[in-house]
Short mmCIF file of C-alpha atoms in Angstrom, two decimals:
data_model
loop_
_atom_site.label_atom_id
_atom_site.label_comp_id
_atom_site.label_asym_id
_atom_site.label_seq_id
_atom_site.Cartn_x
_atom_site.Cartn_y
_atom_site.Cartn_z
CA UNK A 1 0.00 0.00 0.00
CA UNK A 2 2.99 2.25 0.97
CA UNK A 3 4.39 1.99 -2.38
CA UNK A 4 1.03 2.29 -4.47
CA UNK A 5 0.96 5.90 -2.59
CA UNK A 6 4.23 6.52 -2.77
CA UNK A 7 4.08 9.12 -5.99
CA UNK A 8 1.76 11.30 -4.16
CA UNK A 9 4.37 11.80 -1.95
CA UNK A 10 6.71 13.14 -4.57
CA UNK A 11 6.67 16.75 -5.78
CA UNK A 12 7.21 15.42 -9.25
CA UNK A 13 3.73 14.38 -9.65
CA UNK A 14 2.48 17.80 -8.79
CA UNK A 15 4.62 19.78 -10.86
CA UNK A 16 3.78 17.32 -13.81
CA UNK A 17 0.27 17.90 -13.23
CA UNK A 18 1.07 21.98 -13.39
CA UNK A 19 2.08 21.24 -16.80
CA UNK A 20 -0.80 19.31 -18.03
CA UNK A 21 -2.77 22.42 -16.69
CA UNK A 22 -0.70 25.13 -18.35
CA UNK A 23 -2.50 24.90 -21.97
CA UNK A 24 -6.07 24.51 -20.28
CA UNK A 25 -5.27 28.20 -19.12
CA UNK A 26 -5.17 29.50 -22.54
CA UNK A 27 -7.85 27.31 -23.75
CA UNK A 28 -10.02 28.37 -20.59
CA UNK A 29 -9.44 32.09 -21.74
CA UNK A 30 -10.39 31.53 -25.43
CA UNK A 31 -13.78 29.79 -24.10
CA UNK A 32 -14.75 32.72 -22.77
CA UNK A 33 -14.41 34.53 -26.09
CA UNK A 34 -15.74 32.19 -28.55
CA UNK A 35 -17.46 28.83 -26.59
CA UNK A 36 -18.52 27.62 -30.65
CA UNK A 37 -15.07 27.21 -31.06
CA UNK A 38 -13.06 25.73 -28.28
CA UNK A 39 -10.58 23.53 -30.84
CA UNK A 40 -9.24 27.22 -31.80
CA UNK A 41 -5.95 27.55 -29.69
CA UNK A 42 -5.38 23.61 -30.93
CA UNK A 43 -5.21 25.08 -34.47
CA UNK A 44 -3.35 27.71 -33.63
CA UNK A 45 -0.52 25.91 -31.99
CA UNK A 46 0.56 24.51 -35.48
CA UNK A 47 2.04 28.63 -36.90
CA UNK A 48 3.09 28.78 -33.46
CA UNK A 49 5.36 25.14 -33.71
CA UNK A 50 7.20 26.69 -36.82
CA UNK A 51 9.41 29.39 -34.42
CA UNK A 52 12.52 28.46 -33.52
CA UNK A 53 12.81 29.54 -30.04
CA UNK A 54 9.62 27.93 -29.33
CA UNK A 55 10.87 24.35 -28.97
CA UNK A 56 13.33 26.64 -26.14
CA UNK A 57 10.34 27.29 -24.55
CA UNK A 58 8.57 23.67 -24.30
CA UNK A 59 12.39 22.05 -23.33
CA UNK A 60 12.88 24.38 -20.65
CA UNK A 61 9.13 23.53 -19.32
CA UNK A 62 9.64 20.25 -19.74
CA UNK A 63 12.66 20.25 -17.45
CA UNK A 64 11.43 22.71 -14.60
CA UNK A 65 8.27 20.88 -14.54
CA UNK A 66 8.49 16.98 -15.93
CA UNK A 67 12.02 16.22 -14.65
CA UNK A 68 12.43 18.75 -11.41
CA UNK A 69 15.66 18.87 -9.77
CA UNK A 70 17.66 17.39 -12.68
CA UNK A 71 18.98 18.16 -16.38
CA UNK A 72 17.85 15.54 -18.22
CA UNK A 73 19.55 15.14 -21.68
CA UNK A 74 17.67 13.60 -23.25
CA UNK A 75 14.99 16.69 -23.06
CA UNK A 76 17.20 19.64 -25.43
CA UNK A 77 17.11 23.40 -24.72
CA UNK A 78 17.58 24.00 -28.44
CA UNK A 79 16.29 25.61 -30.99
CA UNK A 80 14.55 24.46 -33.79
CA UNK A 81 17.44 24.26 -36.66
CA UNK A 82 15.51 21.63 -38.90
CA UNK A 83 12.11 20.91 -40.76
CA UNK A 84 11.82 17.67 -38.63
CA UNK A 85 12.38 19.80 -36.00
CA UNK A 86 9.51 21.78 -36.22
CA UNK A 87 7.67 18.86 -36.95
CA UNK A 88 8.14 17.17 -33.65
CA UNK A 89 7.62 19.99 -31.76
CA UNK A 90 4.37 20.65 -33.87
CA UNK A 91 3.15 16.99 -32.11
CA UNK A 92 4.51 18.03 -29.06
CA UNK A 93 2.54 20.98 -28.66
CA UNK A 94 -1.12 18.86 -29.98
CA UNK A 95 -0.25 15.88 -27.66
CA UNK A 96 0.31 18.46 -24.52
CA UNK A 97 -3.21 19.95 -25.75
CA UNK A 98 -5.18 16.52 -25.32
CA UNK A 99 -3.36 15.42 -22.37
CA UNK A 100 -4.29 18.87 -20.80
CA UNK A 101 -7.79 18.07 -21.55
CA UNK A 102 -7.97 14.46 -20.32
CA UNK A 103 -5.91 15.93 -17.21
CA UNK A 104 -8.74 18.51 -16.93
CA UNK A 105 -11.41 16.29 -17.46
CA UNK A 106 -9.92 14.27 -14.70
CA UNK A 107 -9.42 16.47 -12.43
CA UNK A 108 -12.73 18.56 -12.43
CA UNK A 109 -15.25 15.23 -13.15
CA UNK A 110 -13.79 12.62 -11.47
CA UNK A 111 -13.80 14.21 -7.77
CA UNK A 112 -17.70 15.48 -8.57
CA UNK A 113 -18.85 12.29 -9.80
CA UNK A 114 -16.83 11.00 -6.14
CA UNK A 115 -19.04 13.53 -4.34
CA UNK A 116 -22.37 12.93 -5.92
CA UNK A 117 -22.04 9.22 -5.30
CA UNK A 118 -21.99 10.44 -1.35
CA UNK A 119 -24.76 12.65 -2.54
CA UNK A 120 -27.19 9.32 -3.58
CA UNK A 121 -26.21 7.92 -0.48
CA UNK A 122 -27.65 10.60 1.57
CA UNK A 123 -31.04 10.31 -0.95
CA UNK A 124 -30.06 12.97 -2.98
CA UNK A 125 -30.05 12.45 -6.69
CA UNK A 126 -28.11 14.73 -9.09
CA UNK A 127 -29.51 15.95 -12.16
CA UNK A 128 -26.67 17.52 -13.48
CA UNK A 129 -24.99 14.16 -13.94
CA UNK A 130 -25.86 12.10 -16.50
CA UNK A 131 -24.61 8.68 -14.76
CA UNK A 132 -26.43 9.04 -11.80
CA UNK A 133 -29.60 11.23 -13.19
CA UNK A 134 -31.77 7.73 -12.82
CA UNK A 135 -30.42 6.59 -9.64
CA UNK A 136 -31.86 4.84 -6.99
CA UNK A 137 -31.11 6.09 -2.89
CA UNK A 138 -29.02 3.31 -1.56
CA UNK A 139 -25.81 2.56 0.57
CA UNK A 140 -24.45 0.49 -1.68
CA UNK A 141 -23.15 3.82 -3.99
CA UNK A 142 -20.73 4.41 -0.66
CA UNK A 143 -18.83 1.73 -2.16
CA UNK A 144 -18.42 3.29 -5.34
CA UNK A 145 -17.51 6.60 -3.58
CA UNK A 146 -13.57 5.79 -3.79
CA UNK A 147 -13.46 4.52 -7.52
CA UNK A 148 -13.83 7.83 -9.22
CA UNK A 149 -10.70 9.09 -6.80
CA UNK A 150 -8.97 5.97 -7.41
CA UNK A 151 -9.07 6.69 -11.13
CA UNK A 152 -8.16 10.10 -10.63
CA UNK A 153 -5.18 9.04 -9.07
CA UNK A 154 -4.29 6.83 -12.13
CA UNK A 155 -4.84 9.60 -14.46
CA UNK A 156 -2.65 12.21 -12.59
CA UNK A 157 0.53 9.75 -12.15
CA UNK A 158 0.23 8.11 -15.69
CA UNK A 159 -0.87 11.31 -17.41
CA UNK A 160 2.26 12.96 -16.30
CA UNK A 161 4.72 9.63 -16.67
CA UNK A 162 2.95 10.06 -20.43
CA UNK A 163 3.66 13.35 -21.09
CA UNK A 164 7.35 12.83 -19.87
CA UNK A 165 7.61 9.78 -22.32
CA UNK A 166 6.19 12.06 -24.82
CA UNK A 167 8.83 15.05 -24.21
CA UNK A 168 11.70 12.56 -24.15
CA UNK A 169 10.66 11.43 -27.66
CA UNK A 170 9.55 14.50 -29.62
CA UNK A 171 11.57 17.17 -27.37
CA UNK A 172 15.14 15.43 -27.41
CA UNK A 173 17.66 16.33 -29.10
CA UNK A 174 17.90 16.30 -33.07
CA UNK A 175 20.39 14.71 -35.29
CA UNK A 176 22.52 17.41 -35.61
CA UNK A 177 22.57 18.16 -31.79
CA UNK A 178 23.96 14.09 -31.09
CA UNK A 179 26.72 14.91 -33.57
CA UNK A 180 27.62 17.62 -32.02
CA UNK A 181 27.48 16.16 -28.40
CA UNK A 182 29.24 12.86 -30.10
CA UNK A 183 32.08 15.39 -31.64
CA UNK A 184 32.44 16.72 -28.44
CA UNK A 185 32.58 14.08 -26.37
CA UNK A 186 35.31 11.75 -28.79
CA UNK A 187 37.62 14.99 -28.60
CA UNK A 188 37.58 14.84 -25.12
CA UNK A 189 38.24 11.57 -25.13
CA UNK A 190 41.17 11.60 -27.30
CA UNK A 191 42.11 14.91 -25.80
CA UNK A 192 42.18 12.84 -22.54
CA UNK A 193 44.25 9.84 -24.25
CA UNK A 194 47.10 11.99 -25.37
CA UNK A 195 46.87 13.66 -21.77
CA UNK A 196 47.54 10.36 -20.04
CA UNK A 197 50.26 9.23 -22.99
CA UNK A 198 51.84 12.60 -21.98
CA UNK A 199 51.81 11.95 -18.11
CA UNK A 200 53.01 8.26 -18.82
CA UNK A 201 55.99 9.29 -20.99
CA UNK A 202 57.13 12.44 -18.86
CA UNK A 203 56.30 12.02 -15.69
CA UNK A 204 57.43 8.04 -15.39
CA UNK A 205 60.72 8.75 -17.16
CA UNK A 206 61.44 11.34 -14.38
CA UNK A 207 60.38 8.91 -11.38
CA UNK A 208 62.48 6.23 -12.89
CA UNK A 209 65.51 8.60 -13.23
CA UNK A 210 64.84 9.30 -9.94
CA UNK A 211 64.77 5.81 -8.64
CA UNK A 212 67.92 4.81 -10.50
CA UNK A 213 70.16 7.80 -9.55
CA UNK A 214 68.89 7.72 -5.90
CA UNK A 215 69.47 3.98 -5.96
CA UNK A 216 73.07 4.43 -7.34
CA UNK A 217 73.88 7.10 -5.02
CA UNK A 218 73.23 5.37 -1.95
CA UNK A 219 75.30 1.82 -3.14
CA UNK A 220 78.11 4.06 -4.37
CA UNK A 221 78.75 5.68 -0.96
CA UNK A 222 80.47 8.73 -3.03
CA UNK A 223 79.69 12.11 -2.02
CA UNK A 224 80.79 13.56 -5.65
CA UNK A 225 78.92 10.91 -7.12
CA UNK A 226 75.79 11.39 -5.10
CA UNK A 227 76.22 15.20 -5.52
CA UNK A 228 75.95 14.51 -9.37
CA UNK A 229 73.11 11.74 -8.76
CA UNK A 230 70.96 14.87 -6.54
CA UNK A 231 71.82 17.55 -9.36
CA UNK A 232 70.35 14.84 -11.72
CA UNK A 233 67.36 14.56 -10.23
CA UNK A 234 66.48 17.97 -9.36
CA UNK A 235 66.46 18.67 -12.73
CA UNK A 236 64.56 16.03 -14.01
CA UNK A 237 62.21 16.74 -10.71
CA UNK A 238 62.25 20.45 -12.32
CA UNK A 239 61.26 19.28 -15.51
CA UNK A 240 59.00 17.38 -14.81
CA UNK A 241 57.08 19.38 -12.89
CA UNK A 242 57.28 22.19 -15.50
CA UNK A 243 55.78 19.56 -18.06
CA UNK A 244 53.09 18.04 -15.25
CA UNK A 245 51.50 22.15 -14.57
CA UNK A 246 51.27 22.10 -18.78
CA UNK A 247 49.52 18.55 -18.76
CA UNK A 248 46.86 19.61 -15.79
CA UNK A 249 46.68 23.36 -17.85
CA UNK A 250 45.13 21.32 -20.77
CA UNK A 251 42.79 19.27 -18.07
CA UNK A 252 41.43 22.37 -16.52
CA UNK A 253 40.82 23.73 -19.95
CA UNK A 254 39.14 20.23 -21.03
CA UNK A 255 36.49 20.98 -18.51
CA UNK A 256 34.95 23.66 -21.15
CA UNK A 257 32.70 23.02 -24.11
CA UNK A 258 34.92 21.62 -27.25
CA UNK A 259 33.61 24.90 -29.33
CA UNK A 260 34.89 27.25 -26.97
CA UNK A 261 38.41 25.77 -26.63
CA UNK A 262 40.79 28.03 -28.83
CA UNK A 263 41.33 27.31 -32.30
CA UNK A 264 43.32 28.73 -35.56
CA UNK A 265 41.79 31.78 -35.66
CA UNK A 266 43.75 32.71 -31.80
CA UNK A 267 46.90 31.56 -33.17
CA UNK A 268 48.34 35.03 -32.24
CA UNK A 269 48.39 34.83 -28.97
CA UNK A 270 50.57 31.41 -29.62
CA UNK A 271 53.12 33.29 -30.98
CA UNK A 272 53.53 36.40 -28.93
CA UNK A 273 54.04 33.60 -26.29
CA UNK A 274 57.16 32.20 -27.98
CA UNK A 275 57.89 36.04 -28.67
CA UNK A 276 57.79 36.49 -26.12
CA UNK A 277 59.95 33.46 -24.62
CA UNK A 278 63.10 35.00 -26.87
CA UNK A 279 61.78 33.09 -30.04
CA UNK A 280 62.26 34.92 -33.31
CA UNK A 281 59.09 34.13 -35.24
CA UNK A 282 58.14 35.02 -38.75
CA UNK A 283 54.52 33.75 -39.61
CA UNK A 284 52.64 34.03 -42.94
CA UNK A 285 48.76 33.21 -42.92
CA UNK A 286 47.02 32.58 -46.65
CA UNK A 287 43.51 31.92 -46.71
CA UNK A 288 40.42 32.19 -44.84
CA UNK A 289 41.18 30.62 -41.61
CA UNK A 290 37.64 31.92 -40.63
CA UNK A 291 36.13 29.03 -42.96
CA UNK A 292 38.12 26.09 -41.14
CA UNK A 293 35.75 23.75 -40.02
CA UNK A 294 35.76 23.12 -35.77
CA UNK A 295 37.49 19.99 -35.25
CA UNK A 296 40.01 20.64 -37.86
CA UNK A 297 40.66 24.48 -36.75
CA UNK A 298 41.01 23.19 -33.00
CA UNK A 299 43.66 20.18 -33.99
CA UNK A 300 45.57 22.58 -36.33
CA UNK A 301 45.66 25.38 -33.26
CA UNK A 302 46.97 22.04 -30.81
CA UNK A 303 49.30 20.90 -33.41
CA UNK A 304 51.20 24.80 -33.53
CA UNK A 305 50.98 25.15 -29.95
CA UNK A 306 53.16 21.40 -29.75
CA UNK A 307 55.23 22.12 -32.62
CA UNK A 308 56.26 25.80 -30.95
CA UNK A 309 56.52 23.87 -27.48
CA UNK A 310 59.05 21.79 -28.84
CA UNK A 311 61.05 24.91 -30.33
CA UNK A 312 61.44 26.14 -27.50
CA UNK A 313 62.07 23.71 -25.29
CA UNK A 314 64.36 21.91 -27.23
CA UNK A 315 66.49 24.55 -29.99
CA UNK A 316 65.69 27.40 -27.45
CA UNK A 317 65.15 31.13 -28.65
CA UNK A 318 65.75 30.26 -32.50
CA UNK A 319 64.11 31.82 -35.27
CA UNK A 320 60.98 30.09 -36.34
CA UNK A 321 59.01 29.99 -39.39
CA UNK A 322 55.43 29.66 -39.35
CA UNK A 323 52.91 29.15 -42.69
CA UNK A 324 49.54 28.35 -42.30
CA UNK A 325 47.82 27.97 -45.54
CA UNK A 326 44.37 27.79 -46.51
CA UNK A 327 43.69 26.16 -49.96
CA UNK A 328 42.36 23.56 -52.29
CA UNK A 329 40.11 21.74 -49.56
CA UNK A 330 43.20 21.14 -47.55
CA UNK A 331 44.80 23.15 -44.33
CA UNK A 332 48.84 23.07 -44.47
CA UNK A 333 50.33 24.15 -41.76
CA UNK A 334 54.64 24.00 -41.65
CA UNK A 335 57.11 24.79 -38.57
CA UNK A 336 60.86 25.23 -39.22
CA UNK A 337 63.11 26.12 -37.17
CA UNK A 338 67.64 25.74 -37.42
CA UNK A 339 68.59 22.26 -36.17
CA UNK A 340 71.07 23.14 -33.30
CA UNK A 341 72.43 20.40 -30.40
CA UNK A 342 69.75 19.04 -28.54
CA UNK A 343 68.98 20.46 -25.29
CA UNK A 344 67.90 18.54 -22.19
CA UNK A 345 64.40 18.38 -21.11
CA UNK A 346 61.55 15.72 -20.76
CA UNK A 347 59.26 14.34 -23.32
CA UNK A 348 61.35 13.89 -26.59
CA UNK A 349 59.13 11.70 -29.11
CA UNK A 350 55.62 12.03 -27.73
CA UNK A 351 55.18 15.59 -28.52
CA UNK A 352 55.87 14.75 -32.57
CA UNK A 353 53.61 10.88 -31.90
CA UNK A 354 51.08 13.53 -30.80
CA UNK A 355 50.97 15.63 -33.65
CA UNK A 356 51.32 13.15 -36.17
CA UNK A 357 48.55 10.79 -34.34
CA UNK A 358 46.38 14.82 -34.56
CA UNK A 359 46.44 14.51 -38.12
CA UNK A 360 45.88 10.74 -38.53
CA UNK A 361 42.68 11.12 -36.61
CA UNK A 362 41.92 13.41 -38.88
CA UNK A 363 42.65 11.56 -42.35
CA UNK A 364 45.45 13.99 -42.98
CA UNK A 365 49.13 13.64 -42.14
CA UNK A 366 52.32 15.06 -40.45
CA UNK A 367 55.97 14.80 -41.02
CA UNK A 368 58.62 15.60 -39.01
CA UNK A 369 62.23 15.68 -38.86
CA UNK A 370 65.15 17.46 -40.32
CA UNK A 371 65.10 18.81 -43.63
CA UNK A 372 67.24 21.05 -45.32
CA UNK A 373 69.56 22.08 -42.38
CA UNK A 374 66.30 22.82 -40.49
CA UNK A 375 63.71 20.69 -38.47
CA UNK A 376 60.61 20.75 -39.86
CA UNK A 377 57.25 19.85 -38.55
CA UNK A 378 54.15 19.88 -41.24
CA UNK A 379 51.08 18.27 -41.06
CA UNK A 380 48.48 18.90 -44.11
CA UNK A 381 44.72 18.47 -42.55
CA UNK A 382 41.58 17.94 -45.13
CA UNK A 383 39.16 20.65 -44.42
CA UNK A 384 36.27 18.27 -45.12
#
């Protein structure tokens, strides 16, 4: 019994209900002005399905009101974009009409017809009620009393677990919208696999230099020796660090929406950075980097930011060649900087796996390596 009463117990029900009643208040009002024509505002809902924002309207209802207390995705706070679109929120709208009115029917007959079943009880015999117009006075109708709430009851709960079924169906989100959630989430995720390659390859060669050199030091029992093993380590410890705050700066920033994580078009602030780090940097930009496409923009801005990294953290302040060119359905974008003796620091080889595995993803490719006295890095990306 406890669990058969159990919805009216949750606020859920109620605000469901409110929402059921929301389009009887409009159809209530136009009754008033024209009682020959109460299917009016039913008609008048399909114009009204053809706005965009409206289907903004009817998610964010649906969410305040069907699923309280949570965002439920599968409900979308879009616009509408598409014909189909339109189209489902068209039925939305005339299915939340007739549930109003079987919710209103409900709720205004069913607790009457409760109360004049009392009424024949007590020997009085409606006339205003066509069910019990030809009754007869008898106890027996006390038994029947409960029925009419007991339906009531049935109609409230399933009315509203209907209408949330219905919203689910013709208020979720459109094709384009689960590409765009789908793009978003598989950039993450690779975003998130390159992270932990990253942390794998930097931060576990630095504990295992650590490990060895500590390890050495201590069975060598040389103070110059362990001096050199401590030296070691801090700067691998340094390093490391300085790579692990660069890893955890593209985790904080992974936290955002995909489309609002920089892309080609904020390249400049890329290179007043290695400016700005003693870099020498001469870049040329032909074509319309405007007209990139997301993904492709966003890889091409990650790929320059690794390529630039590795500059500088491995050549130092060099001059550095940058062209980014727009053209022929294909992005090229080309680093070059002077080869010059390696210097130390963490990470050697993932930073280039990364940008090469960047382009793969992305049916293009990348090459780099030394060419013509300089190292080069160049990855050509298709634009569609």
């Amino acid at each position: 019994m406890a669990r058969f009463l159990r919805p009216l117990l949750r606020g859920t029900t109620y605000t469901r209900l409110l929402h059921l009643w929301v389009p009887m208040l409009i159809t209530a009002v136009w009754i008033l002005i024209s009682p020959a024509t109460p299917y009016a505002p039913a008609l008048a809902l399909i114009p009204v399905a053809l706005i965009p924002a409206v289907r903004i309207g009817e998610g964010v209802q649906a969410q305040l009101l069907l699923t309280p207390g949570q965002q439920d995705p599968s409900i979308s706070v879009a616009p509408s974009v598409t014909w189909r679109d339109r189209g489902r929120t068209m039925l939305w709208l005339e299915a939340r009409m007739v549930l109003g009115w079987v919710a209103a029917f409900a709720c205004v007959w069913l607790p009457i017809i409760a109360f004049q079943l009392i009424e024949v009880v007590r020997g009085r015999v409606p006339d205003d009620v066509p069910l019990l117009k030809e009754a007869t006075p008898n106890g027996w109708y006390a038994l029947l009393a409960p029925l009419p709430l007991i339906a009531l009851y049935a109609a409230v709960v399933g009315l509203g677990e209907l209408a949330t079924l219905l919203a689910r169906r013709l208020l979720g989100p459109s094709r384009a919208e689960r590409l765009a959630a789908l793009e978003e989430r598989t950039e993450q995720l690779l975003e998130r696999t390159r992270i932990a390659r990253e942390l794998h390859d930097s931060i576990g060669h630095a504990l295992t230099v650590a490990v060895v050199q500590a390890g050495a030091a201590r069975a060598a029992g040389d103070p110059e020796f362990t001096e050199r093993a401590l030296g070691a380590i801090e700067e691998t410890g340094r390093a490391a660090l300085e790579d692990l705050e660069r890893v955890l700066g593209v985790l904080r920033e992974a936290e955002r929406p995909v489309s609002s994580r920089p892309s080609l078009v904020d390249a400049d602030r890329l290179l007043e950075s290695a400016r700005a780090s003693g870099a020498k940097v001469d870049a040329e930009v032909t074509g319309p980097l405007e007209t990139v496409s997301g993904p492709v923009s966003r890889e091409g801005y990650r790929i320059l930011q690794e390529a630039l990294t590795n500059v500088l953290r491995h050549a130092g302040s060099v001059p550095v060649r940058i062209r980014i060119r727009v053209s022929d359905g294909t992005l090229d974008l080309e680093v070059r900087n002077p080869l010059t003796a390696a210097i130390p620091g963490p990470g050697r080889g993932s930073g280039l796996r990364g940008i090469r595995e960047r382009a793969a993803l992305l049916g293009g490719h990348a090459h780099t390596g030394p060419d013509e006295g300089d190292w080069q890095v160049r990855a050509e990306l298709p634009l569609g």
